[in-house]
């Protein structure tokens, strides 16, 4: 295979060689996928149906749930199908589409988490200006900017990656089409072009990360000045879930893209990929609902209403 035009399909990493373990991986991924669908679906339904939750914080949370659902739906169903039908193949166009969609949703989610940090900063540190700085129009513009930035980032990486000549076969050491794994198939030195794009992206990501850290440092200082314990508890309940989600997302993604090649192995790469692409969409709804009383109350009402209608 001298170049990308001669490749019609890629071979993804098989989870296991034995049929029993393949089926075990299928059922495990199915359980995680259904948990992500249920958790994020409940949050989307709660925010959409309860007018008390029509606030900037919950508007951004709704967008986050949509991105989580989209990102996990880009990778997991194909991996489940491959395990179920004992195959590894994914078409060239399917691989390109998977790369584009995954980078799009992951990038948009990261930018959205940055916007959510700004929202929490204004709400706690400048509450008197919250209505003017984070109004409905501003919320729509910031959410649109996050989604739009994700599209531009995905277009840049996908076009650059799939324009590289591939000389090292078509087998990827990952259960989905991941850019670092595709770069391993490129001809010598050709991959440096995409590496520079990744480095540029990392600078932008680091800028967002610094902004998030500085925002929460200011939030922590403001919360500690609140005289009442109830006020502190309410402020922490709004911010701690977001801090947990950001920490999980950034730490696993950084390990996936910045780890040294010398410590790379198919098993380690697969575990890290599961941690940053599969686990967060399933865990995020649990993190947000555990400490958010308003969201829990709304979900209880929805469940009770659904049960009463069935009776």
mmCIF file of C-alpha atoms in Angstrom:
data_model
loop_
_atom_site.group_PDB
_atom_site.id
_atom_site.type_symbol
_atom_site.label_atom_id
_atom_site.label_comp_id
_atom_site.label_asym_id
_atom_site.label_seq_id
_atom_site.Cartn_x
_atom_site.Cartn_y
_atom_site.Cartn_z
ATOM 1 C CA UNK A 1 0.000 0.000 0.000
ATOM 2 C CA UNK A 2 1.980 2.942 -1.243
ATOM 3 C CA UNK A 3 -0.484 5.693 -0.474
ATOM 4 C CA UNK A 4 -3.888 6.470 0.996
ATOM 5 C CA UNK A 5 -5.710 6.132 -2.325
ATOM 6 C CA UNK A 6 -4.922 2.389 -2.439
ATOM 7 C CA UNK A 7 -6.505 1.791 0.979
ATOM 8 C CA UNK A 8 -10.199 0.936 0.874
ATOM 9 C CA UNK A 9 -10.573 -0.075 4.519
ATOM 10 C CA UNK A 10 -8.794 -0.093 7.863
ATOM 11 C CA UNK A 11 -8.558 -2.939 10.360
ATOM 12 C CA UNK A 12 -9.386 -1.938 13.931
ATOM 13 C CA UNK A 13 -7.904 -3.529 17.027
ATOM 14 C CA UNK A 14 -9.748 -6.656 18.122
ATOM 15 C CA UNK A 15 -10.631 -6.718 21.813
ATOM 16 C CA UNK A 16 -9.882 -10.427 22.114
ATOM 17 C CA UNK A 17 -9.127 -13.545 20.072
ATOM 18 C CA UNK A 18 -11.643 -15.874 21.699
ATOM 19 C CA UNK A 19 -15.362 -15.659 20.918
ATOM 20 C CA UNK A 20 -16.351 -15.636 24.584
ATOM 21 C CA UNK A 21 -14.227 -12.577 25.380
ATOM 22 C CA UNK A 22 -15.495 -10.787 22.257
ATOM 23 C CA UNK A 23 -19.071 -11.277 23.442
ATOM 24 C CA UNK A 24 -18.069 -10.150 26.938
ATOM 25 C CA UNK A 25 -16.687 -6.911 25.481
ATOM 26 C CA UNK A 26 -19.898 -6.475 23.482
ATOM 27 C CA UNK A 27 -22.117 -6.767 26.575
ATOM 28 C CA UNK A 28 -19.799 -4.531 28.621
ATOM 29 C CA UNK A 29 -19.857 -1.787 25.984
ATOM 30 C CA UNK A 30 -23.599 -2.228 25.557
ATOM 31 C CA UNK A 31 -24.120 -1.653 29.286
ATOM 32 C CA UNK A 32 -21.929 1.469 29.287
ATOM 33 C CA UNK A 33 -23.621 2.781 26.133
ATOM 34 C CA UNK A 34 -27.124 2.267 27.544
ATOM 35 C CA UNK A 35 -26.055 3.975 30.798
ATOM 36 C CA UNK A 36 -24.805 6.964 28.780
ATOM 37 C CA UNK A 37 -28.025 7.077 26.736
ATOM 38 C CA UNK A 38 -30.186 6.889 29.850
ATOM 39 C CA UNK A 39 -28.223 9.375 31.956
ATOM 40 C CA UNK A 40 -27.744 12.013 29.284
ATOM 41 C CA UNK A 41 -31.265 11.456 27.947
ATOM 42 C CA UNK A 42 -32.731 12.109 31.396
ATOM 43 C CA UNK A 43 -30.739 15.341 31.764
ATOM 44 C CA UNK A 44 -31.812 16.556 28.307
ATOM 45 C CA UNK A 45 -35.456 15.704 29.055
ATOM 46 C CA UNK A 46 -35.353 17.337 32.502
ATOM 47 C CA UNK A 47 -33.841 20.587 31.235
ATOM 48 C CA UNK A 48 -36.161 20.728 28.234
ATOM 49 C CA UNK A 49 -39.357 19.999 30.184
ATOM 50 C CA UNK A 50 -38.876 21.991 33.413
ATOM 51 C CA UNK A 51 -39.049 25.765 32.908
ATOM 52 C CA UNK A 52 -37.311 26.249 36.281
ATOM 53 C CA UNK A 53 -34.184 24.803 34.672
ATOM 54 C CA UNK A 54 -34.233 27.229 31.746
ATOM 55 C CA UNK A 55 -31.154 29.044 33.036
ATOM 56 C CA UNK A 56 -27.658 29.467 31.508
ATOM 57 C CA UNK A 57 -26.101 26.752 33.696
ATOM 58 C CA UNK A 58 -28.642 24.131 32.641
ATOM 59 C CA UNK A 59 -28.620 25.326 29.034
ATOM 60 C CA UNK A 60 -24.890 24.577 28.900
ATOM 61 C CA UNK A 61 -25.459 21.273 30.723
ATOM 62 C CA UNK A 62 -28.002 20.303 28.056
ATOM 63 C CA UNK A 63 -25.409 21.041 25.353
ATOM 64 C CA UNK A 64 -22.830 18.983 27.265
ATOM 65 C CA UNK A 65 -25.209 16.007 27.404
ATOM 66 C CA UNK A 66 -25.865 16.291 23.666
ATOM 67 C CA UNK A 67 -22.123 16.273 22.959
ATOM 68 C CA UNK A 68 -21.580 13.314 25.300
ATOM 69 C CA UNK A 69 -24.286 11.331 23.534
ATOM 70 C CA UNK A 70 -22.883 12.218 20.125
ATOM 71 C CA UNK A 71 -19.256 11.410 20.979
ATOM 72 C CA UNK A 72 -19.957 7.992 22.498
ATOM 73 C CA UNK A 73 -22.313 7.154 19.605
ATOM 74 C CA UNK A 74 -19.468 7.831 17.169
ATOM 75 C CA UNK A 75 -17.167 5.103 18.495
ATOM 76 C CA UNK A 76 -18.951 2.548 20.692
ATOM 77 C CA UNK A 77 -21.667 1.184 18.323
ATOM 78 C CA UNK A 78 -19.066 0.317 15.657
ATOM 79 C CA UNK A 79 -16.841 -1.365 18.275
ATOM 80 C CA UNK A 80 -19.858 -3.316 19.556
ATOM 81 C CA UNK A 81 -20.781 -4.421 16.024
ATOM 82 C CA UNK A 82 -17.224 -5.584 15.337
ATOM 83 C CA UNK A 83 -17.160 -7.634 18.546
ATOM 84 C CA UNK A 84 -20.598 -9.111 17.862
ATOM 85 C CA UNK A 85 -19.913 -10.065 14.244
ATOM 86 C CA UNK A 86 -16.238 -11.009 14.810
ATOM 87 C CA UNK A 87 -14.819 -8.509 12.332
ATOM 88 C CA UNK A 88 -12.253 -5.693 12.430
ATOM 89 C CA UNK A 89 -12.986 -3.836 9.200
ATOM 90 C CA UNK A 90 -14.067 -0.220 8.819
ATOM 91 C CA UNK A 91 -14.234 1.456 5.412
ATOM 92 C CA UNK A 92 -11.856 4.274 4.475
ATOM 93 C CA UNK A 93 -14.728 6.790 4.309
ATOM 94 C CA UNK A 94 -16.193 5.385 7.518
ATOM 95 C CA UNK A 95 -12.856 5.876 9.260
ATOM 96 C CA UNK A 96 -12.582 9.457 7.969
ATOM 97 C CA UNK A 97 -16.143 10.180 9.125
ATOM 98 C CA UNK A 98 -15.401 8.687 12.543
ATOM 99 C CA UNK A 99 -12.280 10.834 12.943
ATOM 100 C CA UNK A 100 -14.137 13.982 11.892
ATOM 101 C CA UNK A 101 -17.144 13.394 14.158
ATOM 102 C CA UNK A 102 -15.105 12.300 17.172
ATOM 103 C CA UNK A 103 -12.707 15.262 16.982
ATOM 104 C CA UNK A 104 -15.684 17.569 16.394
ATOM 105 C CA UNK A 105 -17.632 16.421 19.450
ATOM 106 C CA UNK A 106 -14.606 16.105 21.759
ATOM 107 C CA UNK A 107 -13.268 19.554 20.768
ATOM 108 C CA UNK A 108 -16.678 21.181 21.107
ATOM 109 C CA UNK A 109 -17.079 19.592 24.555
ATOM 110 C CA UNK A 110 -13.732 20.967 25.714
ATOM 111 C CA UNK A 111 -14.597 24.475 24.519
ATOM 112 C CA UNK A 112 -18.018 24.148 26.143
ATOM 113 C CA UNK A 113 -16.419 23.168 29.464
ATOM 114 C CA UNK A 114 -14.361 26.367 29.197
ATOM 115 C CA UNK A 115 -17.530 28.383 28.618
ATOM 116 C CA UNK A 116 -19.163 26.671 31.615
ATOM 117 C CA UNK A 117 -16.206 27.702 33.792
ATOM 118 C CA UNK A 118 -16.765 31.299 32.685
ATOM 119 C CA UNK A 119 -20.467 30.979 33.508
ATOM 120 C CA UNK A 120 -19.709 29.729 37.039
ATOM 121 C CA UNK A 121 -17.092 32.476 37.514
ATOM 122 C CA UNK A 122 -19.577 35.237 36.630
ATOM 123 C CA UNK A 123 -22.362 33.638 38.703
ATOM 124 C CA UNK A 124 -20.267 33.477 41.903
ATOM 125 C CA UNK A 125 -17.700 36.256 41.562
ATOM 126 C CA UNK A 126 -19.848 38.878 39.786
ATOM 127 C CA UNK A 127 -23.467 37.956 40.584
ATOM 128 C CA UNK A 128 -24.784 41.510 40.102
ATOM 129 C CA UNK A 129 -23.582 41.510 36.475
ATOM 130 C CA UNK A 130 -24.693 37.953 35.721
ATOM 131 C CA UNK A 131 -27.924 38.912 33.952
ATOM 132 C CA UNK A 132 -26.152 41.272 31.551
ATOM 133 C CA UNK A 133 -22.963 39.255 30.925
ATOM 134 C CA UNK A 134 -24.628 35.843 30.582
ATOM 135 C CA UNK A 135 -28.012 36.613 29.066
ATOM 136 C CA UNK A 136 -29.940 34.296 26.770
ATOM 137 C CA UNK A 137 -28.402 35.751 23.620
ATOM 138 C CA UNK A 138 -24.882 35.534 25.059
ATOM 139 C CA UNK A 139 -25.501 31.896 26.039
ATOM 140 C CA UNK A 140 -26.571 30.988 22.506
ATOM 141 C CA UNK A 141 -23.551 32.787 21.039
ATOM 142 C CA UNK A 142 -21.105 31.052 23.400
ATOM 143 C CA UNK A 143 -22.621 27.621 22.784
ATOM 144 C CA UNK A 144 -22.573 28.239 19.023
ATOM 145 C CA UNK A 145 -18.921 29.310 19.264
ATOM 146 C CA UNK A 146 -18.072 26.048 21.056
ATOM 147 C CA UNK A 147 -19.836 23.931 18.421
ATOM 148 C CA UNK A 148 -18.374 26.000 15.569
ATOM 149 C CA UNK A 149 -14.838 25.749 16.973
ATOM 150 C CA UNK A 150 -15.300 21.990 17.150
ATOM 151 C CA UNK A 151 -16.265 21.853 13.469
ATOM 152 C CA UNK A 152 -13.249 23.928 12.390
ATOM 153 C CA UNK A 153 -10.882 21.840 14.522
ATOM 154 C CA UNK A 154 -12.312 18.600 13.118
ATOM 155 C CA UNK A 155 -12.078 19.821 9.513
ATOM 156 C CA UNK A 156 -8.444 20.841 10.005
ATOM 157 C CA UNK A 157 -7.338 17.570 11.605
ATOM 158 C CA UNK A 158 -9.359 15.273 9.328
ATOM 159 C CA UNK A 159 -8.237 16.935 6.093
ATOM 160 C CA UNK A 160 -4.610 17.022 7.238
ATOM 161 C CA UNK A 161 -4.558 13.428 8.530
ATOM 162 C CA UNK A 162 -6.182 11.811 5.495
ATOM 163 C CA UNK A 163 -4.035 13.748 3.030
ATOM 164 C CA UNK A 164 -0.939 11.986 4.371
ATOM 165 C CA UNK A 165 0.564 9.098 2.353
ATOM 166 C CA UNK A 166 0.184 5.829 4.245
ATOM 167 C CA UNK A 167 2.941 3.258 3.777
ATOM 168 C CA UNK A 168 2.707 1.051 6.866
ATOM 169 C CA UNK A 169 -0.345 -1.073 6.036
ATOM 170 C CA UNK A 170 -3.923 -0.504 7.224
ATOM 171 C CA UNK A 171 -4.060 -2.072 10.731
ATOM 172 C CA UNK A 172 -4.825 0.366 13.567
ATOM 173 C CA UNK A 173 -3.907 -0.433 17.175
ATOM 174 C CA UNK A 174 -7.167 1.007 18.492
ATOM 175 C CA UNK A 175 -10.865 0.036 18.632
ATOM 176 C CA UNK A 176 -11.813 3.195 16.698
ATOM 177 C CA UNK A 177 -10.107 5.462 14.167
ATOM 178 C CA UNK A 178 -7.845 7.631 16.315
ATOM 179 C CA UNK A 179 -5.461 10.194 14.800
ATOM 180 C CA UNK A 180 -2.285 9.078 16.660
ATOM 181 C CA UNK A 181 -2.850 5.512 15.420
ATOM 182 C CA UNK A 182 -3.361 6.649 11.803
ATOM 183 C CA UNK A 183 -0.148 8.705 11.994
ATOM 184 C CA UNK A 184 1.748 5.490 12.791
ATOM 185 C CA UNK A 185 0.809 4.249 9.298
ATOM 186 C CA UNK A 186 2.142 7.333 7.498
ATOM 187 C CA UNK A 187 5.356 7.425 5.519
ATOM 188 C CA UNK A 188 8.510 8.593 7.284
ATOM 189 C CA UNK A 189 8.508 12.331 8.057
ATOM 190 C CA UNK A 190 5.119 12.823 6.386
ATOM 191 C CA UNK A 191 3.362 12.617 9.748
ATOM 192 C CA UNK A 192 5.238 15.720 11.022
ATOM 193 C CA UNK A 193 2.737 17.956 9.230
ATOM 194 C CA UNK A 194 -0.130 16.660 11.373
ATOM 195 C CA UNK A 195 2.111 16.671 14.457
ATOM 196 C CA UNK A 196 2.544 20.427 14.071
ATOM 197 C CA UNK A 197 -1.230 20.827 13.820
ATOM 198 C CA UNK A 198 -1.623 18.766 17.005
ATOM 199 C CA UNK A 199 0.997 20.948 18.751
ATOM 200 C CA UNK A 200 -0.913 24.085 17.710
ATOM 201 C CA UNK A 201 -4.122 22.555 19.033
ATOM 202 C CA UNK A 202 -2.401 21.701 22.315
ATOM 203 C CA UNK A 203 -1.408 25.365 22.755
ATOM 204 C CA UNK A 204 -5.069 26.360 22.363
ATOM 205 C CA UNK A 205 -6.140 23.592 24.745
ATOM 206 C CA UNK A 206 -3.548 24.674 27.311
ATOM 207 C CA UNK A 207 -4.886 28.230 27.052
ATOM 208 C CA UNK A 208 -8.394 26.964 27.790
ATOM 209 C CA UNK A 209 -7.072 24.867 30.663
ATOM 210 C CA UNK A 210 -5.269 27.874 32.209
ATOM 211 C CA UNK A 211 -8.466 29.910 31.883
ATOM 212 C CA UNK A 212 -10.454 27.163 33.645
ATOM 213 C CA UNK A 213 -7.891 26.891 36.463
ATOM 214 C CA UNK A 214 -7.732 30.660 36.989
ATOM 215 C CA UNK A 215 -11.541 30.864 36.959
ATOM 216 C CA UNK A 216 -11.854 28.257 39.689
ATOM 217 C CA UNK A 217 -9.097 29.829 41.754
ATOM 218 C CA UNK A 218 -11.136 33.052 41.748
ATOM 219 C CA UNK A 219 -14.310 31.076 42.493
ATOM 220 C CA UNK A 220 -12.649 29.337 45.456
ATOM 221 C CA UNK A 221 -11.514 32.662 46.893
ATOM 222 C CA UNK A 222 -15.025 34.090 46.519
ATOM 223 C CA UNK A 223 -16.699 31.017 48.063
ATOM 224 C CA UNK A 224 -14.439 31.084 51.116
ATOM 225 C CA UNK A 225 -15.548 34.682 51.745
ATOM 226 C CA UNK A 226 -19.243 33.689 51.888
ATOM 227 C CA UNK A 227 -20.251 34.009 55.581
ATOM 228 C CA UNK A 228 -22.993 31.369 55.682
ATOM 229 C CA UNK A 229 -22.370 27.630 55.480
ATOM 230 C CA UNK A 230 -25.503 27.231 53.376
ATOM 231 C CA UNK A 231 -24.192 29.715 50.827
ATOM 232 C CA UNK A 232 -20.850 27.946 50.649
ATOM 233 C CA UNK A 233 -22.539 24.575 50.224
ATOM 234 C CA UNK A 234 -24.723 25.896 47.378
ATOM 235 C CA UNK A 235 -21.715 27.409 45.617
ATOM 236 C CA UNK A 236 -19.680 24.217 45.964
ATOM 237 C CA UNK A 237 -22.616 22.087 44.761
ATOM 238 C CA UNK A 238 -22.718 24.163 41.563
ATOM 239 C CA UNK A 239 -18.962 24.031 40.920
ATOM 240 C CA UNK A 240 -17.632 20.693 42.184
ATOM 241 C CA UNK A 241 -19.399 18.566 39.529
ATOM 242 C CA UNK A 242 -17.944 20.757 36.786
ATOM 243 C CA UNK A 243 -14.458 20.529 38.317
ATOM 244 C CA UNK A 244 -14.781 16.728 38.455
ATOM 245 C CA UNK A 245 -15.923 16.499 34.821
ATOM 246 C CA UNK A 246 -13.154 18.835 33.604
ATOM 247 C CA UNK A 247 -10.495 16.932 35.578
ATOM 248 C CA UNK A 248 -11.617 13.541 34.234
ATOM 249 C CA UNK A 249 -11.803 14.810 30.652
ATOM 250 C CA UNK A 250 -8.470 16.664 30.576
ATOM 251 C CA UNK A 251 -6.394 14.105 32.499
ATOM 252 C CA UNK A 252 -7.396 11.129 30.330
ATOM 253 C CA UNK A 253 -7.153 13.055 27.029
ATOM 254 C CA UNK A 254 -3.685 14.386 27.924
ATOM 255 C CA UNK A 255 -2.466 10.865 28.696
ATOM 256 C CA UNK A 256 -3.848 9.636 25.356
ATOM 257 C CA UNK A 257 -2.206 12.308 23.188
ATOM 258 C CA UNK A 258 0.914 13.298 25.144
ATOM 259 C CA UNK A 259 2.271 10.013 26.501
ATOM 260 C CA UNK A 260 5.752 9.046 25.335
ATOM 261 C CA UNK A 261 5.933 6.524 22.444
ATOM 262 C CA UNK A 262 8.307 4.405 24.538
ATOM 263 C CA UNK A 263 5.513 3.538 26.991
ATOM 264 C CA UNK A 264 2.925 2.974 24.291
ATOM 265 C CA UNK A 265 1.384 -0.465 23.795
ATOM 266 C CA UNK A 266 -1.880 -1.665 22.217
ATOM 267 C CA UNK A 267 -3.355 -2.613 25.598
ATOM 268 C CA UNK A 268 -2.365 0.673 27.280
ATOM 269 C CA UNK A 269 -3.586 2.724 24.303
ATOM 270 C CA UNK A 270 -6.924 0.915 24.359
ATOM 271 C CA UNK A 271 -7.404 1.398 28.120
ATOM 272 C CA UNK A 272 -6.568 5.105 27.898
ATOM 273 C CA UNK A 273 -8.905 5.525 24.898
ATOM 274 C CA UNK A 274 -11.750 3.905 26.857
ATOM 275 C CA UNK A 275 -11.052 6.242 29.788
ATOM 276 C CA UNK A 276 -11.301 9.437 27.736
ATOM 277 C CA UNK A 277 -13.829 8.479 25.047
ATOM 278 C CA UNK A 278 -16.220 5.990 26.674
ATOM 279 C CA UNK A 279 -16.210 6.539 30.441
ATOM 280 C CA UNK A 280 -16.853 10.340 30.661
ATOM 281 C CA UNK A 281 -20.133 10.336 28.660
ATOM 282 C CA UNK A 282 -21.472 7.594 30.942
ATOM 283 C CA UNK A 283 -20.179 9.119 34.192
ATOM 284 C CA UNK A 284 -20.884 12.834 33.585
ATOM 285 C CA UNK A 285 -24.670 12.600 34.179
ATOM 286 C CA UNK A 286 -24.036 10.767 37.460
ATOM 287 C CA UNK A 287 -21.532 13.410 38.591
ATOM 288 C CA UNK A 288 -23.915 16.277 37.849
ATOM 289 C CA UNK A 289 -27.031 14.656 39.291
ATOM 290 C CA UNK A 290 -25.358 13.546 42.545
ATOM 291 C CA UNK A 291 -24.721 17.076 43.841
ATOM 292 C CA UNK A 292 -27.453 19.022 42.068
ATOM 293 C CA UNK A 293 -30.652 19.036 44.120
ATOM 294 C CA UNK A 294 -32.696 20.924 41.526
ATOM 295 C CA UNK A 295 -31.848 18.385 38.870
ATOM 296 C CA UNK A 296 -32.582 15.459 41.202
ATOM 297 C CA UNK A 297 -35.977 16.950 42.141
ATOM 298 C CA UNK A 298 -36.893 17.443 38.483
ATOM 299 C CA UNK A 299 -35.872 13.885 37.590
ATOM 300 C CA UNK A 300 -37.950 12.524 40.487
ATOM 301 C CA UNK A 301 -40.987 14.459 39.259
ATOM 302 C CA UNK A 302 -40.508 13.186 35.702
ATOM 303 C CA UNK A 303 -40.161 9.569 36.857
ATOM 304 C CA UNK A 304 -43.178 9.846 39.171
ATOM 305 C CA UNK A 305 -45.213 11.425 36.377
ATOM 306 C CA UNK A 306 -44.231 8.658 33.953
ATOM 307 C CA UNK A 307 -45.112 5.945 36.489
ATOM 308 C CA UNK A 308 -48.493 7.514 37.326
ATOM 309 C CA UNK A 309 -49.388 7.700 33.627
ATOM 310 C CA UNK A 310 -48.637 3.978 33.199
ATOM 311 C CA UNK A 311 -50.916 3.124 36.117
#
